[in-house]
C-alpha cells in the first residue's frame, strides 16, 4: 500500500499570503489529522477530520482551517500568513475503528517557510 | 489538562541499552504511543500500549503503568541508526494525539 502523501513538500511564502496544503491518506483510511511541528513547540495538533467532518480541533487561530473530501483526501489552509507559521506541517491518517485510538501513520510533511 | 514529560536529550553508546521515560497527565487516556523521528523525516510508529505491562518488538520494548502515568521505551543493542528523536504521545477515542516534546537520542561509537 502506498503511504500518506503530502504536496507540496516545500513552500516559500511571504507574510500576508495564504497557502493550501494537500494530504492523501493511505487507501482505506478515513481519519486524517494535521499537526504543526516547530523546534520550540514540538508536534502540536491542529485538527482531525473523519467522514468529511471536523471531529477535533486544537488551539490554533481561525486562520488555520481544513476540509476533507469524500475520497478522504484532506486540505488545510492558512490565511494571512505570519512569520511564526513557518513550520513542518504533518498529515497523519488512521484506519479508524470503534472503541479506541488508531495508530496514525504520518506523511513526509510540507516544510513551509514564511518570509 | 494534558501534559506529557520526557527528557530532552540522551546519549548512549553503540551496543548498549537505553531507557527513555515518559510521564503523562491526560484526561480521557486511551493508550500510549511511541514514535521515532529521524531529522528531516516524518515520525514513524514504534509501539502502542493500552494495558499495563511490557510490549516487546525486536530490539524495542515499551512499558506502561496507567496507575503511575508512566511509560518507557527500551532500546537494546543500540545501533548508530537509532540516533533520532523519540516521541511519546497519548491518544483519546478519536484521531487526536497529544505529543511530548520528544527525546533526542544520540548514539556514539
mmCIF file of C-alpha atoms in Angstrom:
data_model
loop_
_atom_site.group_PDB
_atom_site.id
_atom_site.type_symbol
_atom_site.label_atom_id
_atom_site.label_comp_id
_atom_site.label_asym_id
_atom_site.label_seq_id
_atom_site.Cartn_x
_atom_site.Cartn_y
_atom_site.Cartn_z
ATOM 1 C CA UNK A 1 0.000 0.000 0.000
ATOM 2 C CA UNK A 2 1.171 3.484 -0.735
ATOM 3 C CA UNK A 3 1.833 5.625 2.314
ATOM 4 C CA UNK A 4 0.476 9.015 3.205
ATOM 5 C CA UNK A 5 1.430 11.590 0.602
ATOM 6 C CA UNK A 6 1.616 15.336 1.034
ATOM 7 C CA UNK A 7 2.036 18.084 -1.504
ATOM 8 C CA UNK A 8 3.900 20.263 -1.916
ATOM 9 C CA UNK A 9 6.943 19.156 0.038
ATOM 10 C CA UNK A 10 8.416 22.625 0.299
ATOM 11 C CA UNK A 11 6.807 26.020 0.100
ATOM 12 C CA UNK A 12 8.045 29.576 0.496
ATOM 13 C CA UNK A 13 5.526 32.355 1.037
ATOM 14 C CA UNK A 14 5.561 35.921 2.259
ATOM 15 C CA UNK A 15 3.676 37.423 5.158
ATOM 16 C CA UNK A 16 0.033 38.102 4.444
ATOM 17 C CA UNK A 17 -0.300 35.453 1.762
ATOM 18 C CA UNK A 18 -2.363 32.328 2.108
ATOM 19 C CA UNK A 19 -1.399 28.720 1.482
ATOM 20 C CA UNK A 20 -3.156 25.409 0.853
ATOM 21 C CA UNK A 21 -1.542 22.099 1.707
ATOM 22 C CA UNK A 22 -2.798 18.755 0.499
ATOM 23 C CA UNK A 23 -2.778 15.292 2.039
ATOM 24 C CA UNK A 24 -3.760 11.930 0.566
ATOM 25 C CA UNK A 25 -4.235 9.255 3.235
ATOM 26 C CA UNK A 26 -3.401 5.588 2.987
ATOM 27 C CA UNK A 27 -6.037 3.815 0.939
ATOM 28 C CA UNK A 28 -8.930 2.800 3.174
ATOM 29 C CA UNK A 29 -8.036 5.201 5.971
ATOM 30 C CA UNK A 30 -10.865 7.545 6.822
ATOM 31 C CA UNK A 31 -9.390 9.702 9.556
ATOM 32 C CA UNK A 32 -6.930 12.452 8.706
ATOM 33 C CA UNK A 33 -5.168 14.572 11.310
ATOM 34 C CA UNK A 34 -2.937 17.588 10.851
ATOM 35 C CA UNK A 35 -0.039 18.645 13.056
ATOM 36 C CA UNK A 36 2.348 21.563 13.154
ATOM 37 C CA UNK A 37 5.923 20.865 14.176
ATOM 38 C CA UNK A 38 8.363 23.569 15.227
ATOM 39 C CA UNK A 39 11.641 23.310 17.142
ATOM 40 C CA UNK A 40 10.243 25.285 20.055
ATOM 41 C CA UNK A 41 6.777 23.786 20.408
ATOM 42 C CA UNK A 42 7.243 20.270 19.112
ATOM 43 C CA UNK A 43 4.334 18.482 17.462
ATOM 44 C CA UNK A 44 1.046 20.248 18.028
ATOM 45 C CA UNK A 45 -2.354 19.020 16.973
ATOM 46 C CA UNK A 46 -4.235 21.236 14.524
ATOM 47 C CA UNK A 47 -7.405 19.336 13.644
ATOM 48 C CA UNK A 48 -8.781 15.978 12.669
ATOM 49 C CA UNK A 49 -11.304 15.030 10.012
ATOM 50 C CA UNK A 50 -13.407 11.954 9.669
ATOM 51 C CA UNK A 51 -16.050 11.383 7.010
ATOM 52 C CA UNK A 52 -15.708 14.961 5.780
ATOM 53 C CA UNK A 53 -16.419 16.361 9.254
ATOM 54 C CA UNK A 54 -14.037 18.110 11.596
ATOM 55 C CA UNK A 55 -14.111 15.999 14.692
ATOM 56 C CA UNK A 56 -11.374 17.583 16.803
ATOM 57 C CA UNK A 57 -9.669 20.939 16.805
ATOM 58 C CA UNK A 58 -6.511 22.119 18.522
ATOM 59 C CA UNK A 59 -5.735 25.537 19.939
ATOM 60 C CA UNK A 60 -4.870 27.388 16.778
ATOM 61 C CA UNK A 61 -6.370 30.646 15.490
ATOM 62 C CA UNK A 62 -9.132 30.707 12.917
ATOM 63 C CA UNK A 63 -6.584 31.471 10.194
ATOM 64 C CA UNK A 64 -5.958 27.734 10.176
ATOM 65 C CA UNK A 65 -8.721 25.752 8.533
ATOM 66 C CA UNK A 66 -9.162 22.487 6.760
ATOM 67 C CA UNK A 67 -11.523 20.201 4.979
ATOM 68 C CA UNK A 68 -11.876 16.646 3.891
ATOM 69 C CA UNK A 69 -13.288 15.340 0.664
ATOM 70 C CA UNK A 70 -15.444 12.286 0.038
ATOM 71 C CA UNK A 71 -12.381 10.281 -1.010
ATOM 72 C CA UNK A 72 -10.792 11.081 2.398
ATOM 73 C CA UNK A 73 -8.200 13.394 0.892
ATOM 74 C CA UNK A 74 -7.727 16.480 3.019
ATOM 75 C CA UNK A 75 -6.520 20.017 2.628
ATOM 76 C CA UNK A 76 -5.503 22.599 5.157
ATOM 77 C CA UNK A 77 -5.418 26.299 4.555
ATOM 78 C CA UNK A 78 -3.581 29.033 6.371
ATOM 79 C CA UNK A 79 -4.633 32.591 5.603
ATOM 80 C CA UNK A 80 -2.799 35.844 6.321
ATOM 81 C CA UNK A 81 0.490 34.086 6.924
ATOM 82 C CA UNK A 82 2.724 35.211 9.770
ATOM 83 C CA UNK A 83 6.417 34.586 10.283
ATOM 84 C CA UNK A 84 5.575 32.261 13.168
ATOM 85 C CA UNK A 85 3.688 29.955 10.824
ATOM 86 C CA UNK A 86 6.987 28.703 9.438
ATOM 87 C CA UNK A 87 6.980 25.041 10.360
ATOM 88 C CA UNK A 88 6.751 21.482 9.186
ATOM 89 C CA UNK A 89 3.105 20.562 8.628
ATOM 90 C CA UNK A 90 2.440 16.891 9.025
ATOM 91 C CA UNK A 91 -0.585 14.940 7.996
ATOM 92 C CA UNK A 92 -1.399 11.563 9.509
ATOM 93 C CA UNK A 93 -4.054 9.031 8.595
ATOM 94 C CA UNK A 94 -5.587 6.170 10.506
ATOM 95 C CA UNK A 95 -7.991 3.367 9.748
ATOM 96 C CA UNK A 96 -10.468 4.237 12.483
ATOM 97 C CA UNK A 97 -12.280 1.597 14.445
ATOM 98 C CA UNK A 98 -14.720 1.910 17.295
ATOM 99 C CA UNK A 99 -13.540 1.850 20.871
ATOM 100 C CA UNK A 100 -10.033 3.152 20.835
ATOM 101 C CA UNK A 101 -7.329 5.214 19.193
ATOM 102 C CA UNK A 102 -5.854 4.038 15.948
ATOM 103 C CA UNK A 103 -2.226 4.054 15.015
ATOM 104 C CA UNK A 104 -1.560 7.154 12.976
ATOM 105 C CA UNK A 105 0.747 6.993 10.001
ATOM 106 C CA UNK A 106 2.473 10.178 9.019
ATOM 107 C CA UNK A 107 3.226 11.666 5.652
ATOM 108 C CA UNK A 108 6.596 13.266 4.844
ATOM 109 C CA UNK A 109 5.297 16.725 5.661
ATOM 110 C CA UNK A 110 5.261 20.097 3.966
ATOM 111 C CA UNK A 111 8.015 22.472 5.004
ATOM 112 C CA UNK A 112 6.520 25.972 4.965
ATOM 113 C CA UNK A 113 8.779 28.992 5.177
ATOM 114 C CA UNK A 114 7.223 32.415 5.614
ATOM 115 C CA UNK A 115 9.442 35.375 4.733
ATOM 116 C CA UNK B 1 -5.459 19.379 31.141
ATOM 117 C CA UNK B 2 -2.933 17.286 29.311
ATOM 118 C CA UNK B 3 0.777 17.213 29.987
ATOM 119 C CA UNK B 4 3.482 14.874 28.789
ATOM 120 C CA UNK B 5 7.070 14.993 30.002
ATOM 121 C CA UNK B 6 10.126 13.298 28.626
ATOM 122 C CA UNK B 7 13.846 14.114 28.829
ATOM 123 C CA UNK B 8 15.080 16.478 26.166
ATOM 124 C CA UNK B 9 18.308 14.706 25.290
ATOM 125 C CA UNK B 10 20.055 11.431 25.981
ATOM 126 C CA UNK B 11 23.363 9.965 24.892
ATOM 127 C CA UNK B 12 24.260 6.300 24.762
ATOM 128 C CA UNK B 13 26.942 4.047 23.335
ATOM 129 C CA UNK B 14 26.565 1.720 20.388
ATOM 130 C CA UNK B 15 25.642 -1.767 21.557
ATOM 131 C CA UNK B 16 24.291 -0.556 24.892
ATOM 132 C CA UNK B 17 20.729 -0.390 26.273
ATOM 133 C CA UNK B 18 18.895 2.879 26.818
ATOM 134 C CA UNK B 19 15.578 3.611 28.510
ATOM 135 C CA UNK B 20 13.587 6.704 27.576
ATOM 136 C CA UNK B 21 10.980 7.668 30.146
ATOM 137 C CA UNK B 22 7.682 9.420 29.642
ATOM 138 C CA UNK B 23 5.238 10.642 32.264
ATOM 139 C CA UNK B 24 1.809 11.898 31.410
ATOM 140 C CA UNK B 25 -1.260 13.516 32.861
ATOM 141 C CA UNK B 26 -4.158 13.398 30.465
ATOM 142 C CA UNK B 27 -7.902 13.269 30.582
ATOM 143 C CA UNK B 28 -9.618 10.520 28.678
ATOM 144 C CA UNK B 29 -6.458 8.442 28.413
ATOM 145 C CA UNK B 30 -6.814 5.662 25.899
ATOM 146 C CA UNK B 31 -3.388 4.377 25.067
ATOM 147 C CA UNK B 32 0.202 5.492 24.750
ATOM 148 C CA UNK B 33 2.203 5.637 21.537
ATOM 149 C CA UNK B 34 5.902 5.853 20.788
ATOM 150 C CA UNK B 35 7.163 7.256 17.525
ATOM 151 C CA UNK B 36 10.649 7.588 16.111
ATOM 152 C CA UNK B 37 11.603 10.613 14.060
ATOM 153 C CA UNK B 38 14.880 10.998 12.224
ATOM 154 C CA UNK B 39 15.994 14.523 11.440
ATOM 155 C CA UNK B 40 14.108 15.924 8.485
ATOM 156 C CA UNK B 41 11.771 12.957 8.261
ATOM 157 C CA UNK B 42 8.240 12.116 9.362
ATOM 158 C CA UNK B 43 7.537 10.296 12.625
ATOM 159 C CA UNK B 44 7.231 6.535 12.245
ATOM 160 C CA UNK B 45 5.196 4.335 14.555
ATOM 161 C CA UNK B 46 7.112 2.182 17.027
ATOM 162 C CA UNK B 47 4.671 0.887 19.619
ATOM 163 C CA UNK B 48 1.294 1.221 21.292
ATOM 164 C CA UNK B 49 0.388 0.278 24.875
ATOM 165 C CA UNK B 50 -3.117 0.407 26.250
ATOM 166 C CA UNK B 51 -2.799 -2.166 29.062
ATOM 167 C CA UNK B 52 -0.214 -2.217 31.835
ATOM 168 C CA UNK B 53 2.907 -4.170 31.154
ATOM 169 C CA UNK B 54 5.692 -4.669 28.694
ATOM 170 C CA UNK B 55 5.306 -4.998 24.932
ATOM 171 C CA UNK B 56 8.348 -6.355 23.161
ATOM 172 C CA UNK B 57 9.042 -5.895 19.488
ATOM 173 C CA UNK B 58 12.516 -6.922 18.442
ATOM 174 C CA UNK B 59 15.149 -4.595 19.875
ATOM 175 C CA UNK B 60 12.470 -2.188 21.078
ATOM 176 C CA UNK B 61 10.185 -2.673 24.072
ATOM 177 C CA UNK B 62 7.635 -0.354 25.606
ATOM 178 C CA UNK B 63 6.197 -0.402 29.107
ATOM 179 C CA UNK B 64 3.096 1.206 30.550
ATOM 180 C CA UNK B 65 1.833 1.792 34.065
ATOM 181 C CA UNK B 66 -1.532 3.529 33.933
ATOM 182 C CA UNK B 67 -1.784 3.992 37.690
ATOM 183 C CA UNK B 68 1.520 5.861 37.714
ATOM 184 C CA UNK B 69 1.006 7.723 34.436
ATOM 185 C CA UNK B 70 4.336 6.367 33.277
ATOM 186 C CA UNK B 71 5.788 4.710 30.238
ATOM 187 C CA UNK B 72 9.216 3.916 28.961
ATOM 188 C CA UNK B 73 10.766 2.867 25.690
ATOM 189 C CA UNK B 74 13.659 0.454 25.946
ATOM 190 C CA UNK B 75 16.135 0.170 23.109
ATOM 191 C CA UNK B 76 18.572 -2.726 23.177
ATOM 192 C CA UNK B 77 21.734 -3.387 21.186
ATOM 193 C CA UNK B 78 21.867 0.223 20.127
ATOM 194 C CA UNK B 79 22.906 0.981 16.593
ATOM 195 C CA UNK B 80 24.088 4.255 15.102
ATOM 196 C CA UNK B 81 20.883 4.435 13.051
ATOM 197 C CA UNK B 82 18.909 4.634 16.306
ATOM 198 C CA UNK B 83 20.069 8.232 16.677
ATOM 199 C CA UNK B 84 16.766 10.079 16.362
ATOM 200 C CA UNK B 85 14.047 11.809 18.326
ATOM 201 C CA UNK B 86 11.643 9.580 20.232
ATOM 202 C CA UNK B 87 8.172 10.957 20.738
ATOM 203 C CA UNK B 88 5.757 9.833 23.409
ATOM 204 C CA UNK B 89 2.081 10.531 22.700
ATOM 205 C CA UNK B 90 -1.228 9.794 24.354
ATOM 206 C CA UNK B 91 -4.377 9.037 22.426
ATOM 207 C CA UNK B 92 -8.032 9.544 23.081
ATOM 208 C CA UNK B 93 -11.040 7.965 21.468
ATOM 209 C CA UNK B 94 -10.686 9.916 18.269
ATOM 210 C CA UNK B 95 -7.867 10.866 15.984
ATOM 211 C CA UNK B 96 -6.101 13.258 18.279
ATOM 212 C CA UNK B 97 -2.675 12.546 19.663
ATOM 213 C CA UNK B 98 -1.004 14.713 22.268
ATOM 214 C CA UNK B 99 2.761 14.586 21.897
ATOM 215 C CA UNK B 100 5.554 15.236 24.314
ATOM 216 C CA UNK B 101 8.432 17.430 23.194
ATOM 217 C CA UNK B 102 10.462 14.403 22.225
ATOM 218 C CA UNK B 103 13.749 12.965 23.410
ATOM 219 C CA UNK B 104 16.743 13.361 21.118
ATOM 220 C CA UNK B 105 18.911 10.283 21.417
ATOM 221 C CA UNK B 106 22.494 10.391 20.234
ATOM 222 C CA UNK B 107 24.248 7.068 19.829
ATOM 223 C CA UNK B 108 28.027 7.276 19.921
ATOM 224 C CA UNK B 109 30.532 4.682 18.681
#
